[in-house]
Amino acid sequence: MAGTLYLVPTPIGNLGDLSQRIIDTLAQADFIAAEDTRVSLKILNHLSIKKPMVSYYRHNTETSGPAILSRLLAGESCALVTDAGTPAISDPGEELVALCAQAGVDVVAIPGPCALVTALAVSGLPTGRFTFEGFLAMNKKNRRRHLDSLICEERTMIFYEAPHKLLSTLKDLRDTFGAERRISLCRELTKRHEEVRRTTLGEAVDWYEENQPKGEFVLIVEGAEPAEEEPISLEEGVRRARELYASGVRMKDAVKQVAKETGLPKNELYQLSVTKE
Ligand code: SAM
């Protein structure tokens, strides 16, 4: 019987975020696939866990992925860990999960640290509906296309960014969404210098033009104002009421429904709807 691939999150800065289930899964897996074996070895040493490790990173997925899959198919269990946070979120874990899903191998995700959720929760911006946009492309054309696709986005948007690219990304976000749009810059989450800067895109650009960005960032950007709906004219309301009437609804009920949907005055709507054209 095939083994299981476990997606094991690791701390994004604070070792205290290693849960008991994370520790147990690492201890019980037959082997560990790590994005950077040196980074993962530090965590395993901290937990006094000794395990065989293979490396699985962006540039060896084509060879390492199938090799891990064949061990899983042979019955071994594997714990996948990436440099920090939840595997498969903006890292190559995504491809290994797809490979396993295609081959019918069980994949179990252990809940735990993830930079985007931590940042969104603390941002102070609406969390009800959001969209995760990951890293913006370096390539100018792809970057422009990505940003243009977000111009009318009403949901809160989440971006990952490296410190050396932060300022140019903030300028692109300001030029796309306007200087007044709110942003929460979540820096060094769970670490000693954790900071949440709740400001506007214009002020964020001004600040980082004067102050060099340091550490890791998640950018939470407010969505666009909902587009205002065109008000419905009285003539259009009458047309709708008559249409409902023609389909068998009593005129009184048709008018009631249209008035409720459009906010048009019921009496006026009724008078005009029953008046012969
Ligand atoms: N898989 C990870 C997760 O679950 O969040 C994300 C991996 S992605 C390659 C790394 C990016 O996550 C960084 O460039 C940064 O945008 C964000 N990040 C990771 N740790 C962070 C932290 N402690 N504070 C703020 N952002 C962090």
CSV table of C-alpha atoms and ligand atoms in Angstrom, one decimal, residues 9-14 35 58 82-92 112-117 119 132 135 159-163 186-191 215-219, ligand 1:
chain,number,residue,atom,x,y,z
A,9,PRO,CA,4.5,23.7,8.3
A,10,THR,CA,7.5,25.1,10.0
A,11,PRO,CA,7.8,28.4,12.0
A,12,ILE,CA,8.0,31.7,10.1
A,13,GLY,CA,10.3,33.0,12.8
A,14,ASN,CA,9.3,31.7,16.2
A,35,GLU,CA,13.5,22.7,0.4
A,58,ARG,CA,12.6,24.9,-7.1
A,82,THR,CA,9.9,24.1,3.1
A,83,ASP,CA,12.1,26.9,4.4
A,84,ALA,CA,9.3,28.5,6.5
A,85,GLY,CA,5.6,28.3,6.7
A,86,THR,CA,3.2,26.0,5.0
A,87,PRO,CA,4.5,23.9,2.1
A,88,ALA,CA,2.8,24.4,-1.2
A,89,ILE,CA,2.0,28.1,-0.6
A,90,SER,CA,4.3,30.1,-2.9
A,91,ASP,CA,6.9,27.3,-2.9
A,92,PRO,CA,7.6,24.2,-4.9
A,112,GLY,CA,0.4,25.5,11.2
A,113,PRO,CA,2.3,28.7,10.5
A,114,CYS,CA,1.6,30.5,7.3
A,115,ALA,CA,2.7,34.1,6.6
A,116,LEU,CA,-0.3,35.2,4.6
A,117,VAL,CA,-2.9,34.2,7.1
A,119,ALA,CA,-0.6,38.9,8.2
A,132,PHE,CA,-3.7,35.8,-2.4
A,135,PHE,CA,4.9,37.4,-5.6
A,159,PHE,CA,1.2,40.0,-1.7
A,160,TYR,CA,4.6,38.5,-0.7
A,161,GLU,CA,7.7,40.5,-1.3
A,162,ALA,CA,11.4,40.4,-0.6
A,163,PRO,CA,12.9,43.5,1.1
A,186,CYS,CA,3.4,43.2,8.0
A,187,ARG,CA,7.1,42.7,8.7
A,188,GLU,CA,9.1,40.0,10.5
A,189,LEU,CA,6.0,38.4,11.8
A,190,THR,CA,6.4,36.2,14.9
A,191,LYS,CA,10.0,37.5,15.3
A,215,GLY,CA,13.3,41.7,6.9
A,216,GLU,CA,10.4,39.7,5.4
A,217,PHE,CA,7.2,41.4,4.3
A,218,VAL,CA,3.6,40.5,3.6
A,219,LEU,CA,1.6,43.3,2.0
B,1,SAM,N1,5.2,28.9,2.4
B,1,SAM,C1,5.4,30.1,3.1
B,1,SAM,C2,4.1,30.5,3.9
B,1,SAM,O1,3.4,29.6,4.3
B,1,SAM,O2,3.9,31.6,4.2
B,1,SAM,C3,5.8,31.2,2.2
B,1,SAM,C4,7.0,31.0,1.4
B,1,SAM,S1,7.5,32.3,0.4
B,1,SAM,C5,8.8,31.6,-0.5
B,1,SAM,C6,8.3,33.4,1.5
B,1,SAM,C7,7.6,34.8,1.7
B,1,SAM,O3,6.7,34.6,2.8
B,1,SAM,C8,8.5,35.9,2.1
B,1,SAM,O4,9.1,36.5,0.9
B,1,SAM,C9,7.6,36.9,2.8
B,1,SAM,O5,6.9,37.6,1.8
B,1,SAM,C10,6.7,35.9,3.5
B,1,SAM,N2,7.1,35.6,4.9
B,1,SAM,C11,7.7,34.5,5.4
B,1,SAM,N3,8.0,34.6,6.7
B,1,SAM,C12,7.6,35.9,7.0
B,1,SAM,C13,7.6,36.6,8.2
B,1,SAM,N4,8.1,36.1,9.4
B,1,SAM,N5,7.1,37.9,8.2
B,1,SAM,C14,6.6,38.4,7.1
B,1,SAM,N6,6.6,37.8,5.9
B,1,SAM,C15,7.0,36.5,5.9
